[in-house]
Short mmCIF file of C-alpha atoms in Angstrom, two decimals:
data_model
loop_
_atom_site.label_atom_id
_atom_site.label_comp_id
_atom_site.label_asym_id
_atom_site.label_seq_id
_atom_site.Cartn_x
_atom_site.Cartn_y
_atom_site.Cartn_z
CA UNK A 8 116.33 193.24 155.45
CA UNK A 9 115.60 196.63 157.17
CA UNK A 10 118.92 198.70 157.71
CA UNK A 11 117.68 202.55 157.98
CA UNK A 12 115.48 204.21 160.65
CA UNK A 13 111.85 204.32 161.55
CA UNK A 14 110.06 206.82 163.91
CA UNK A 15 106.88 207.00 164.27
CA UNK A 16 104.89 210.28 166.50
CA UNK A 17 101.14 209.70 167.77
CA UNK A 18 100.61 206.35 165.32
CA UNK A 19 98.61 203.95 165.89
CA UNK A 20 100.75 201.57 163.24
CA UNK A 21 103.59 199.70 163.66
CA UNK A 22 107.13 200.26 162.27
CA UNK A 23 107.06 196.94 160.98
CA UNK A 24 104.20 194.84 160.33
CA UNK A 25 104.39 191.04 159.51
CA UNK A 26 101.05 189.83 158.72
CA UNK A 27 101.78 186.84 156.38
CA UNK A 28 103.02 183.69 156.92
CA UNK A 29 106.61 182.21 156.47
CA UNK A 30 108.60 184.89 155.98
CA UNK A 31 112.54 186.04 157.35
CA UNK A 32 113.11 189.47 158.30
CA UNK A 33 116.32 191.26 159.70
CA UNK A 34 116.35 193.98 161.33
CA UNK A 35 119.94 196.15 161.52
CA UNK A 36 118.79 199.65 161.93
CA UNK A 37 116.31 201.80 164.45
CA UNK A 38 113.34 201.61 165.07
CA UNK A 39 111.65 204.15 167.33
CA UNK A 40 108.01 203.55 167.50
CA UNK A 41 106.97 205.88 170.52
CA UNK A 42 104.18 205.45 172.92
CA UNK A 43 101.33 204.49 170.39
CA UNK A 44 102.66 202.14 168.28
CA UNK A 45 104.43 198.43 167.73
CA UNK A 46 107.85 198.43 166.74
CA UNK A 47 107.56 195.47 165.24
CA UNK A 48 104.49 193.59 164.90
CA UNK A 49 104.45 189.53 163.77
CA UNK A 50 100.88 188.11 163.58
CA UNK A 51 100.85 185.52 160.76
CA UNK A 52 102.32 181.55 161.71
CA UNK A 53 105.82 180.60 161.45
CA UNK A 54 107.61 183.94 161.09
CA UNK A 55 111.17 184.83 161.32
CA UNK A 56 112.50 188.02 162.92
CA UNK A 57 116.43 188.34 163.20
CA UNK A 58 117.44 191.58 165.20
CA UNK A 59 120.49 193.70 165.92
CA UNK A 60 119.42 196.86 165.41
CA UNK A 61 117.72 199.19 168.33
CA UNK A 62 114.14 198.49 168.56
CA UNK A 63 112.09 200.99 171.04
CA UNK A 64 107.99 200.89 171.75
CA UNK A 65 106.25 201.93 175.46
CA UNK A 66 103.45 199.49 174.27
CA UNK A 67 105.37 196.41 171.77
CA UNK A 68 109.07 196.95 170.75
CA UNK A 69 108.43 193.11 169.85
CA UNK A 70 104.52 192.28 169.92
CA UNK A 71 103.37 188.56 168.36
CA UNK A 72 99.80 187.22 168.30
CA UNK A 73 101.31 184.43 166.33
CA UNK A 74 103.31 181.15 166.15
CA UNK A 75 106.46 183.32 165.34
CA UNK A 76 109.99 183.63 166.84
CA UNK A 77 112.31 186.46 167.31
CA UNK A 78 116.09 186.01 167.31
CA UNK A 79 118.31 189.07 169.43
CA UNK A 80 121.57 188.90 168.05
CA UNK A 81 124.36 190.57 168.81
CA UNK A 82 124.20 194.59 168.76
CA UNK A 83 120.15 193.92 169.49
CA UNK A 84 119.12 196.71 171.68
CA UNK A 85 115.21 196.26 172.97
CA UNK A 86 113.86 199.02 174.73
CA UNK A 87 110.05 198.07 175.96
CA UNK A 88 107.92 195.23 176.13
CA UNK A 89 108.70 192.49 174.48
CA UNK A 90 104.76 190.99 174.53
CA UNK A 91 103.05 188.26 173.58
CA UNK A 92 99.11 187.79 173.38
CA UNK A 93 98.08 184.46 171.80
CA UNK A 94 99.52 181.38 171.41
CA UNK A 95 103.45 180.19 172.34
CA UNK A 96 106.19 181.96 170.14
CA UNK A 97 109.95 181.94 171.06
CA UNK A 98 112.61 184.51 171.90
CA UNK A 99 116.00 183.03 170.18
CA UNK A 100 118.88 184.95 172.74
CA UNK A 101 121.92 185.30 170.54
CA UNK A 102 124.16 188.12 172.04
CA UNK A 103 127.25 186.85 172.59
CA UNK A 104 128.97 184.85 175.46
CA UNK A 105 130.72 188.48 176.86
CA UNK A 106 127.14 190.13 176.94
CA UNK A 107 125.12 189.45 180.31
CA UNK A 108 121.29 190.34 179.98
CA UNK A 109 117.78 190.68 181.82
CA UNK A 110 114.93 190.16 179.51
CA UNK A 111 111.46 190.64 181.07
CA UNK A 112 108.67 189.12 178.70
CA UNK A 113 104.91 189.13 178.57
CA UNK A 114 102.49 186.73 178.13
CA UNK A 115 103.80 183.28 177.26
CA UNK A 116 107.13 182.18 175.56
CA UNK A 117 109.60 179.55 174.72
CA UNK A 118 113.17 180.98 175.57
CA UNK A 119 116.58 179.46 174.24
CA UNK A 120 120.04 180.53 174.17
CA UNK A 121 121.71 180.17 171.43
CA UNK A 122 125.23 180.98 172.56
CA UNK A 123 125.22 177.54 174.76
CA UNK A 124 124.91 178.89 178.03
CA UNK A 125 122.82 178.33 181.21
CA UNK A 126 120.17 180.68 181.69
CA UNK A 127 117.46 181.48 183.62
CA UNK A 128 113.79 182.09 182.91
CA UNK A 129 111.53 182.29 185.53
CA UNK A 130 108.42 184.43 186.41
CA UNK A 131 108.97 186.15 182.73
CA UNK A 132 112.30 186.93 183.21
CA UNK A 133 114.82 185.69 181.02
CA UNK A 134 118.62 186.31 182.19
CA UNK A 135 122.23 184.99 182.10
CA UNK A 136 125.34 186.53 183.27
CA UNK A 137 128.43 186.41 181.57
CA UNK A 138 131.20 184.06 182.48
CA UNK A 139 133.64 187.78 183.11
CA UNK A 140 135.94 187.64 186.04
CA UNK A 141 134.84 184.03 186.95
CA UNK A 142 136.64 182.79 183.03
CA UNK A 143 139.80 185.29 183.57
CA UNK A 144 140.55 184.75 186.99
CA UNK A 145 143.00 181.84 186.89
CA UNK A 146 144.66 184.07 183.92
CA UNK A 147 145.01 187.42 186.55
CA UNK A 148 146.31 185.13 189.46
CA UNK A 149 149.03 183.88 187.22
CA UNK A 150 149.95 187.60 185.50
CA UNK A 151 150.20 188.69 189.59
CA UNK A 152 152.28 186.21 191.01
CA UNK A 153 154.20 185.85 187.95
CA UNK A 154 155.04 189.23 188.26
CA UNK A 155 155.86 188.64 191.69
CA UNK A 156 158.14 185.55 191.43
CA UNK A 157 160.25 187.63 188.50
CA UNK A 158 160.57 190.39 191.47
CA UNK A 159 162.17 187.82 193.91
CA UNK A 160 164.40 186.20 190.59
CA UNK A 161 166.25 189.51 190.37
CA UNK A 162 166.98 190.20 193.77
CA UNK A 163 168.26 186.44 194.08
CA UNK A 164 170.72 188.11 191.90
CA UNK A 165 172.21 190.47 194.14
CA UNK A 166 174.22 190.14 197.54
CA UNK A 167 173.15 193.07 198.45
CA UNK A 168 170.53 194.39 201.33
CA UNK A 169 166.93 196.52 201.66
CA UNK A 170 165.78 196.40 197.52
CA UNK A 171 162.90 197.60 195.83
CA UNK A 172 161.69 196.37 192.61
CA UNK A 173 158.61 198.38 190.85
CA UNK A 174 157.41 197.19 187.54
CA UNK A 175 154.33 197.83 184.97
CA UNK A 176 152.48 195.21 183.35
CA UNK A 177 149.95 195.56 180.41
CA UNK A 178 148.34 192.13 178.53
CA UNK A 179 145.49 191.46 176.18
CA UNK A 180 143.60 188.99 174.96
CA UNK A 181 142.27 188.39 171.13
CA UNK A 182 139.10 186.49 170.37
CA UNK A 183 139.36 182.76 169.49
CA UNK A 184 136.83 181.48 166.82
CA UNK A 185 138.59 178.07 168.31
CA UNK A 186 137.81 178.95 171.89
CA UNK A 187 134.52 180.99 172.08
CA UNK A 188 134.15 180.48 175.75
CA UNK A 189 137.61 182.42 176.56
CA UNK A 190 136.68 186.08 176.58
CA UNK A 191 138.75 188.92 175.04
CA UNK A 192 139.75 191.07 177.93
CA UNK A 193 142.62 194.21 177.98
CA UNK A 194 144.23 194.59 181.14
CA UNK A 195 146.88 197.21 182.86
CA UNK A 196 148.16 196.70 186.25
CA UNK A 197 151.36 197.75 188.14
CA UNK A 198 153.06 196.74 191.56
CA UNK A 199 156.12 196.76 193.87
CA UNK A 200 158.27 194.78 195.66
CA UNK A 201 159.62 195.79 199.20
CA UNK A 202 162.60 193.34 200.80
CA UNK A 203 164.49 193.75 204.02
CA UNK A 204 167.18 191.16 205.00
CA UNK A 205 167.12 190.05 207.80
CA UNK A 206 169.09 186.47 208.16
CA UNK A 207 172.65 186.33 206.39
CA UNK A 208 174.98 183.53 206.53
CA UNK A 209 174.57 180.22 203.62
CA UNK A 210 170.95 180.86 203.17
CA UNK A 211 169.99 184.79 203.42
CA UNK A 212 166.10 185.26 204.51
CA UNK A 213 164.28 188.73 203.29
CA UNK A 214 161.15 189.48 204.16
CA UNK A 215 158.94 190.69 201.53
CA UNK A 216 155.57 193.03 200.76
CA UNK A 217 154.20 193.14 197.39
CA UNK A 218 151.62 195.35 196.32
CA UNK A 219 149.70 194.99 193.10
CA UNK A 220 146.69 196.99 191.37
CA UNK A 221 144.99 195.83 188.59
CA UNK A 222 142.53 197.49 186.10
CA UNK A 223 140.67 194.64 183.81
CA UNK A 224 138.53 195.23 180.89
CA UNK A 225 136.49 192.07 179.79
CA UNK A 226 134.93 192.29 176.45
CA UNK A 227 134.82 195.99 175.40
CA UNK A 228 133.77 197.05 178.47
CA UNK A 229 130.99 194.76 179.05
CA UNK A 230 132.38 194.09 182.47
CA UNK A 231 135.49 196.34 184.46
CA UNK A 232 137.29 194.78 187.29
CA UNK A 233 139.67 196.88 190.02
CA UNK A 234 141.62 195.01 192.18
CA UNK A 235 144.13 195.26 194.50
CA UNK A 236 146.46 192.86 196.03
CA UNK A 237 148.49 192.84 199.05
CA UNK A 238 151.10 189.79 200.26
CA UNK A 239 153.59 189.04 202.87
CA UNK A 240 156.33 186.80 202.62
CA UNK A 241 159.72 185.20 203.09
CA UNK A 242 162.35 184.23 200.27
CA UNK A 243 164.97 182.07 201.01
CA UNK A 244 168.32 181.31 199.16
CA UNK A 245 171.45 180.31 198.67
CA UNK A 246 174.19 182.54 199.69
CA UNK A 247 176.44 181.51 196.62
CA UNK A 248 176.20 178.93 193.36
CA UNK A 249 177.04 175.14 194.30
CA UNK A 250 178.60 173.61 191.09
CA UNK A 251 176.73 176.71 189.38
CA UNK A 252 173.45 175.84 190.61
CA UNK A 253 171.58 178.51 192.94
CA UNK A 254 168.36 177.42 195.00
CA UNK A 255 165.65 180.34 196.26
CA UNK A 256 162.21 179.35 197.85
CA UNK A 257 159.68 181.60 198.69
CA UNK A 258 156.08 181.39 200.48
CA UNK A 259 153.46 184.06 200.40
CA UNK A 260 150.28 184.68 201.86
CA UNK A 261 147.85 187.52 201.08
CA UNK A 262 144.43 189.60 200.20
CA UNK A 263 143.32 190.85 197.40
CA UNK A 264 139.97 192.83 196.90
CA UNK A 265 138.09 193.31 194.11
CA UNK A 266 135.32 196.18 192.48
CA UNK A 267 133.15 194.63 190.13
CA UNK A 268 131.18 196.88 187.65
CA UNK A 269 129.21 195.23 184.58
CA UNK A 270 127.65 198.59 182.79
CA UNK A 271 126.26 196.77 179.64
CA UNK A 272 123.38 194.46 180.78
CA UNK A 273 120.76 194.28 178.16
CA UNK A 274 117.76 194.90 179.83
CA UNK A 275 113.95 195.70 177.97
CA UNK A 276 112.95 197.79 180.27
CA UNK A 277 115.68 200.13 180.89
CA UNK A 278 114.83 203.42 179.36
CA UNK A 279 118.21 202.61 177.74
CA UNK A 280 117.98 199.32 176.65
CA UNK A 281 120.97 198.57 179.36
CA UNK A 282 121.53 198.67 182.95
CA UNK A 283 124.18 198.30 185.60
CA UNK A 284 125.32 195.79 188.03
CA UNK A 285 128.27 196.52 190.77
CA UNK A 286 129.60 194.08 193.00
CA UNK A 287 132.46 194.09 195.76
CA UNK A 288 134.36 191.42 197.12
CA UNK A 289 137.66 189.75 197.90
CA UNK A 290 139.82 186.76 198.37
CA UNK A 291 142.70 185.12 200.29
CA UNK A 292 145.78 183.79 198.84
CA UNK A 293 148.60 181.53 199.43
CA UNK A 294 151.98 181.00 197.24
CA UNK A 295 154.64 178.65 197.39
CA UNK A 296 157.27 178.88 194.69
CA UNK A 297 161.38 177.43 193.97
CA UNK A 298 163.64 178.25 191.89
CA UNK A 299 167.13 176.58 190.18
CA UNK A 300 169.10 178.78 188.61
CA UNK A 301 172.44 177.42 186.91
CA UNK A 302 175.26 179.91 185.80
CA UNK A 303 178.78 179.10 184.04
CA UNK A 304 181.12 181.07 182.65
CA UNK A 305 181.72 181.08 178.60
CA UNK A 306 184.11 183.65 178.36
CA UNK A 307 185.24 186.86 180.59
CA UNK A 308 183.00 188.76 179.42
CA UNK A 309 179.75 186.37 178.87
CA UNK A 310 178.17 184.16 181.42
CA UNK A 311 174.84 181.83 180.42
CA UNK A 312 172.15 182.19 182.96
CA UNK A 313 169.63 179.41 182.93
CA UNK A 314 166.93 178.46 185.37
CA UNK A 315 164.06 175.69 186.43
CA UNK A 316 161.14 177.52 188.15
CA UNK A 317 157.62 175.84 189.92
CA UNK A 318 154.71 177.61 192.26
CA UNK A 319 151.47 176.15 193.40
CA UNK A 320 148.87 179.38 193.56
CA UNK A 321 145.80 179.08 195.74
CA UNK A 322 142.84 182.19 195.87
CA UNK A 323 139.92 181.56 197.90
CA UNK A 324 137.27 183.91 197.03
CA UNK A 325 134.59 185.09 199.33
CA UNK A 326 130.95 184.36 198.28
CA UNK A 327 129.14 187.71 197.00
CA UNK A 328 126.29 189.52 195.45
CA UNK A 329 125.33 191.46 192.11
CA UNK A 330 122.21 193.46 192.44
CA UNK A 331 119.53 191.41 194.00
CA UNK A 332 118.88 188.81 190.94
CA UNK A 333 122.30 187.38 191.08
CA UNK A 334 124.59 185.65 193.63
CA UNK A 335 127.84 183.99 193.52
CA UNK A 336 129.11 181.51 195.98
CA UNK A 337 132.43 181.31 197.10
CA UNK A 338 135.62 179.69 195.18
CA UNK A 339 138.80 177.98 195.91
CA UNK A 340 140.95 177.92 192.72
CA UNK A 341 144.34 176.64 192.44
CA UNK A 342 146.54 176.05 189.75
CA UNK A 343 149.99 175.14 189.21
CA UNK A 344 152.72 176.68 186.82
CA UNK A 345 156.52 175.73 185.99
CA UNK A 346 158.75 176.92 183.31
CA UNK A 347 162.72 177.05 182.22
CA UNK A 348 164.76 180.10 181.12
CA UNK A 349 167.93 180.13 179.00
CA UNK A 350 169.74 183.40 178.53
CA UNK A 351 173.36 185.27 177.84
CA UNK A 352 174.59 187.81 181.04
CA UNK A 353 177.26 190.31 178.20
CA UNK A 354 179.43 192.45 181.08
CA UNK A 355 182.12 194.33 179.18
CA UNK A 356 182.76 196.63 182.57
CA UNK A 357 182.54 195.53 186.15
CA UNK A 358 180.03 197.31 186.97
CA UNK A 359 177.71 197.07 183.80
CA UNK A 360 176.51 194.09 182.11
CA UNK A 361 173.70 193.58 179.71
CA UNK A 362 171.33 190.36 179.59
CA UNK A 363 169.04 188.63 177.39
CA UNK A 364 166.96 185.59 178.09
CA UNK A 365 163.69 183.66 176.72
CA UNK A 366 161.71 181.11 178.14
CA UNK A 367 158.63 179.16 178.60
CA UNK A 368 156.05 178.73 181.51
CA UNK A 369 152.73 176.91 181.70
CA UNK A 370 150.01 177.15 183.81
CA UNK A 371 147.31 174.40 184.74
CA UNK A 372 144.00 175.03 187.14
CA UNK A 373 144.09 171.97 189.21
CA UNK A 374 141.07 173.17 191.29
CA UNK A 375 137.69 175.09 191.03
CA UNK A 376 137.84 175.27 187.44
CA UNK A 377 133.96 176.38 187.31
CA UNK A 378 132.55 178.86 189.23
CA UNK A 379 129.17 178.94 190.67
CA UNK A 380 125.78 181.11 191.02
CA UNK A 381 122.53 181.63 191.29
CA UNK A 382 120.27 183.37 188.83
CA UNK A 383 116.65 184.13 190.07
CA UNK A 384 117.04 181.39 192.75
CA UNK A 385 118.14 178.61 189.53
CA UNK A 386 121.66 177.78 190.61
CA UNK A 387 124.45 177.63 187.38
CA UNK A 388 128.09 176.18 187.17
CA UNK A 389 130.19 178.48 184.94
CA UNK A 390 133.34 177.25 183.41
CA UNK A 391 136.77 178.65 183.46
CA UNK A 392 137.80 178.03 179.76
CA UNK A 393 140.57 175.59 178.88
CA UNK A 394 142.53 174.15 182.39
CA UNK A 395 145.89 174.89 181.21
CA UNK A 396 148.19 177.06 178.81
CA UNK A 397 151.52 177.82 177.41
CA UNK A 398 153.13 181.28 177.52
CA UNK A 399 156.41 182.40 175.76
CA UNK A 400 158.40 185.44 176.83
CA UNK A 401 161.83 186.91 175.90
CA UNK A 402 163.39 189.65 178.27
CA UNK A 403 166.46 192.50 177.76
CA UNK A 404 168.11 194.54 180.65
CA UNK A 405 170.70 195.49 182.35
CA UNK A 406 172.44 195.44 185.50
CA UNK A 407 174.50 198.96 187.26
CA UNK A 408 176.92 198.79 189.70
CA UNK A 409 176.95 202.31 191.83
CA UNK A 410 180.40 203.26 193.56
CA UNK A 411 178.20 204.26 196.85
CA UNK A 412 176.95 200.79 197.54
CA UNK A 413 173.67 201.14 194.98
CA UNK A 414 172.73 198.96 192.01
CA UNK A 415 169.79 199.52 189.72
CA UNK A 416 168.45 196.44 187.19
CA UNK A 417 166.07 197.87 184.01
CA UNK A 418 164.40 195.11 181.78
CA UNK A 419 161.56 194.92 179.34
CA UNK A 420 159.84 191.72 178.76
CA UNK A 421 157.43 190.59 176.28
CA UNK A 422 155.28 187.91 176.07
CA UNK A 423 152.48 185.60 174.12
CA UNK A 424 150.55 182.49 175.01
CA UNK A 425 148.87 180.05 172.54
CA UNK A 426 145.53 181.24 173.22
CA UNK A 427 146.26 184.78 172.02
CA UNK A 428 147.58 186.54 174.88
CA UNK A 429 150.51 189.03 174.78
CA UNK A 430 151.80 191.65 175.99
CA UNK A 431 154.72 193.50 178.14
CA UNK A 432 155.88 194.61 181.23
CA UNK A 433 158.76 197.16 182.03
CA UNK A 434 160.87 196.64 185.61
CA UNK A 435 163.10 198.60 187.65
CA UNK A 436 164.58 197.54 190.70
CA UNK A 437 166.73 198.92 193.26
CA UNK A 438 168.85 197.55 195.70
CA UNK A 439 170.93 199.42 198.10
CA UNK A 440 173.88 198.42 201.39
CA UNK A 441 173.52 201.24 204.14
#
C-alpha cells in the first residue's frame, strides 16, 4: 500500500513501477508525476492496482503494456491519460453511486462498473451519471405539497377571511448500507400560503397561491438543485363539524422550475481531475387532496383533534439537456400519499389554546418510477429507489385570538421516515376579518 506523496520534476521514471507479475497494489496518497513521467506504470501480466488517492501525469497517470487492471475507487482522482499500449487490460469504476464521471481512455480496454449501474463506453469514453434529482424527486414533490396541504389544514381551522401562512422546512437524508441506491441528500426550502375567500355559506371556497423555493444538496455536493414552485388553487370546506366530522377538498395546479448544477464529475482530462455540468428545466403539476377531520369535546378545557388525509400528486417534467454528452427525456411521475393524525387542542383562555398532535403518512410512486437518458447516444433507465415509504411526525403550537379581528397559529413539527429521513419545519400563519 502507498499512502504518502510522490512528485517527480523532469523524470523520465515513473512514480510507481509494476514490472512483475501478480501482485496487489493500493494507492491512497498523491502522486504527481509531471510532464515526463508515468504515474503509475503496470507492465507485467495479471496485476492489481486499487486507487483512491490523486494520481496526475501529462503523458500516463495510469499507463499498462500488460494484462493488468486498475480499480478507481472512491476518493480516486485521475488527472491525465489513462493509456493503454498492448494487449486488453480493464478499468474497474468503483466511485460510488452519488459520483457521476467522464473517463476518456486510450488504446484498448475492458470497462466495468462495479457500483451496478448502466454506463456508457463508447469511442474511449467511459461515463455514467448519477441517479441525483431523478432518485429524490418523488421525495421533494411529497416535502412540497405536504407542506402545502398542512397550510390549507390550519386555515380549515379558522372561520375567518384573507390568511397567510409562511413556514420553513429543512430535511436530510442518512446513507443506507440497506438501500445503496437511495442517495444521502440535505435539503432547506421555505414557502407561503396566500388565501382570499371568496364563497361563504355551508361550504366556504378560498382561492389559494403557494409559493415554494427549494435548495437541495445530493451527496455532499456532488449535485445542487434550486427550484422554485408556483400553484394556484381552490380549497373547499365545510362551514361547521357534522357529528364532529369536518370535510375540506382542495385541487391545485402549478410550475415549478428547476437549476441543475453537478460540480464534481470525475473527468481525466480536466486539469482538475473534475468538471462541471449545469442544466435548466421545469415541470407541470397537478394536486388533488381531502381531508376528514373529527373533533369532540373531553372536557372544557381539552378537545381531541383527529383527522384522515389522501392526495394524488402528478409532476410532468420537461425533457432537457446536461452539457452535450447527456440528455434526459421527459417524465410523468405520480404518486399517492394518505395518513391519520391524533392530537389534544389544551385552551385554558378563549382566546389561547395550545395543541399537540402525531401522526403517520405514506407515500407510494404509482407512476414513472425510473427516469430516462441518454449517455453518448446509449439510452439508460434510472431508477427511483424504493416505490413507497412511511414517515412519522409529531407537531406543538398554538392558536391566538386578537381583540381586532386577527389570529396568529405558531407550530413546530418534526419528522422521520424509515429510510432515514428527518427533519423539521417551523409555521406561522395569519389570518385576519377586515
Amino acid at each position: 500500500m502507498f499512502s504518502g506523496t510522490i512528485t517527480l520534476t523532469n523524470s523520465g521514471g515513473n512514480g510507481i513501477s509494476d514490472f512483475g507479475d501478480n501482485n496487489t497494489t493500493t494507492i491512497t496518497g498523491t502522486i504527481n508525476a509531471g510532464a515526463n513521467s508515468n504515474a503509475v506504470d503496470s507492465s507485467g501480466s495479471n496485476n492489481t492496482t486499487y486507487i483512491n488517492g490523486t494520481i496526475q501525469s501529462e503523458i500516463g497517470a495510469l499507463y499498462n503494456s500488460g494484462t493488468n487492471s486498475f480499480t478507481l475507487q472512491e476518493g480516486a482522482i485521475i488527472i491525465g491519460p489513462i493509456k493503454s499500449v498492448s494487449l486488453e487490460p480493464t478499468l474497474n469504476i468503483d466511485v460510488g453511486l452519488d459520483t457521476s464521471y467522464i473517463y476518456t481512455t486510450e488504446g484498448t480496454w475492458t470497462v466495468n462498473d462495479l457500483d451496478g449501474r448502466s454506463f456508457s463506453y463508447s469511442n474511449n469514453v467511459a461515463s455514467s451519471l448519477s441517479a441525483g434529482n431523478s432518485e429524490t424527486a418523488d421525495e421533494m414533490l411529497f416535502t412540497r405539497n405536504r407542506s402545502l396541504q398542512m397550510s390549507l389544514q390550519r386555515r380549515a381551522n379558522t372561520d375567518q377571511g384573507p390568511w397567510v401562512d409562511v413556514y420553513k422546512h429543512s430535511s436530510q437524508r442518512a446513507a443506507n448500507t440497506a438501500q445503496p441506491a437511495m442517495l444521502t441528500y440535505k435539503e432547506n426550502s421555505n414557502g407561503i400560503s396566500l388565501g382570499l375567500p371568496v364563497l361563504s355559506g355551508a361550504r366556504p371556497l378560498d382561492i389559494v397561491i403557494n409559493s415554494h423555493r427549494t435548495a437541495l444538496n445530493i451527496g455532499q455536493d456532488s449535485q445542487t438543485i434550486d427550484s422554485q414552485s408556483t400553484k394556484l388553487g381552490i380549497m373547499v370546506r365545510q362551514a361547521s363539524p357534522v357529528n364532529g366530522w369536518q370535510l375540506t377538498a382542495s385541487g391545485f395546479v402549478g410550475r415549478t422550475s428547476y437549476d441543475g448544477q453537478r460540480g464534481k464529475i470525475l473527468d481525466n482530462l480536466s486539469a482538475t481531475g473534475m468538471t462541471s455540468l449545469s442544466s435548466e428545466y421545469s415541470s407541470t403539476e397537478a394536486i388533488l387532496a381531502v381531508t376528514a377531520g373529527y373533533t369532540t369535546n373531553l372536557s372544557k378545557t381539552l378537545r381531541f383533534k383527529g383527522s384522515f388525509e389522501g392526495s394524488y400528486d402528478y409532476e410532468n417534467f420537461a425533457a432537457y439537456s446536461e452539457g452535450s454528452n447527456f440528455s434526459w427525456a421527459a417524465r410523468k411521475l405520480g404518486q399517492t400519499s394518505g395518513g391519520i393524525s391524533a392530537g389534544l387542542l389544551y385552551q385554558p383562555q378563549k382566546n389561547l389554546s395550545y395543541h399537540l398532535r402525531v401522526g403517520t403518512q405514506r407515500r407510494t410512486v404509482v407512476k414513472g418510477a425510473q427516469a430516462s437518458y441518454t449517455a453518448n447516444g446509449t439510452f439508460y433507465s434510472v431508477g427511483s429507489g424504493l416505490k413507497s415509504e412511511n414517515y412519522y411526525d409529531a407537531e406543538v403550537g398554538f392558536d391566538y385570538l386578537g381583540s381586532n379581528g386577527m389570529s396568529l397559529t405558531g407550530s413546530i413539527n418534526g419528522f422521520n421516515s424509515e429510510y432515514k429521513i428527518n427533519g423539521a419545519t417551523a409555521y406561522l400563519s395569519l389570518n385576519w376579518d377586515f
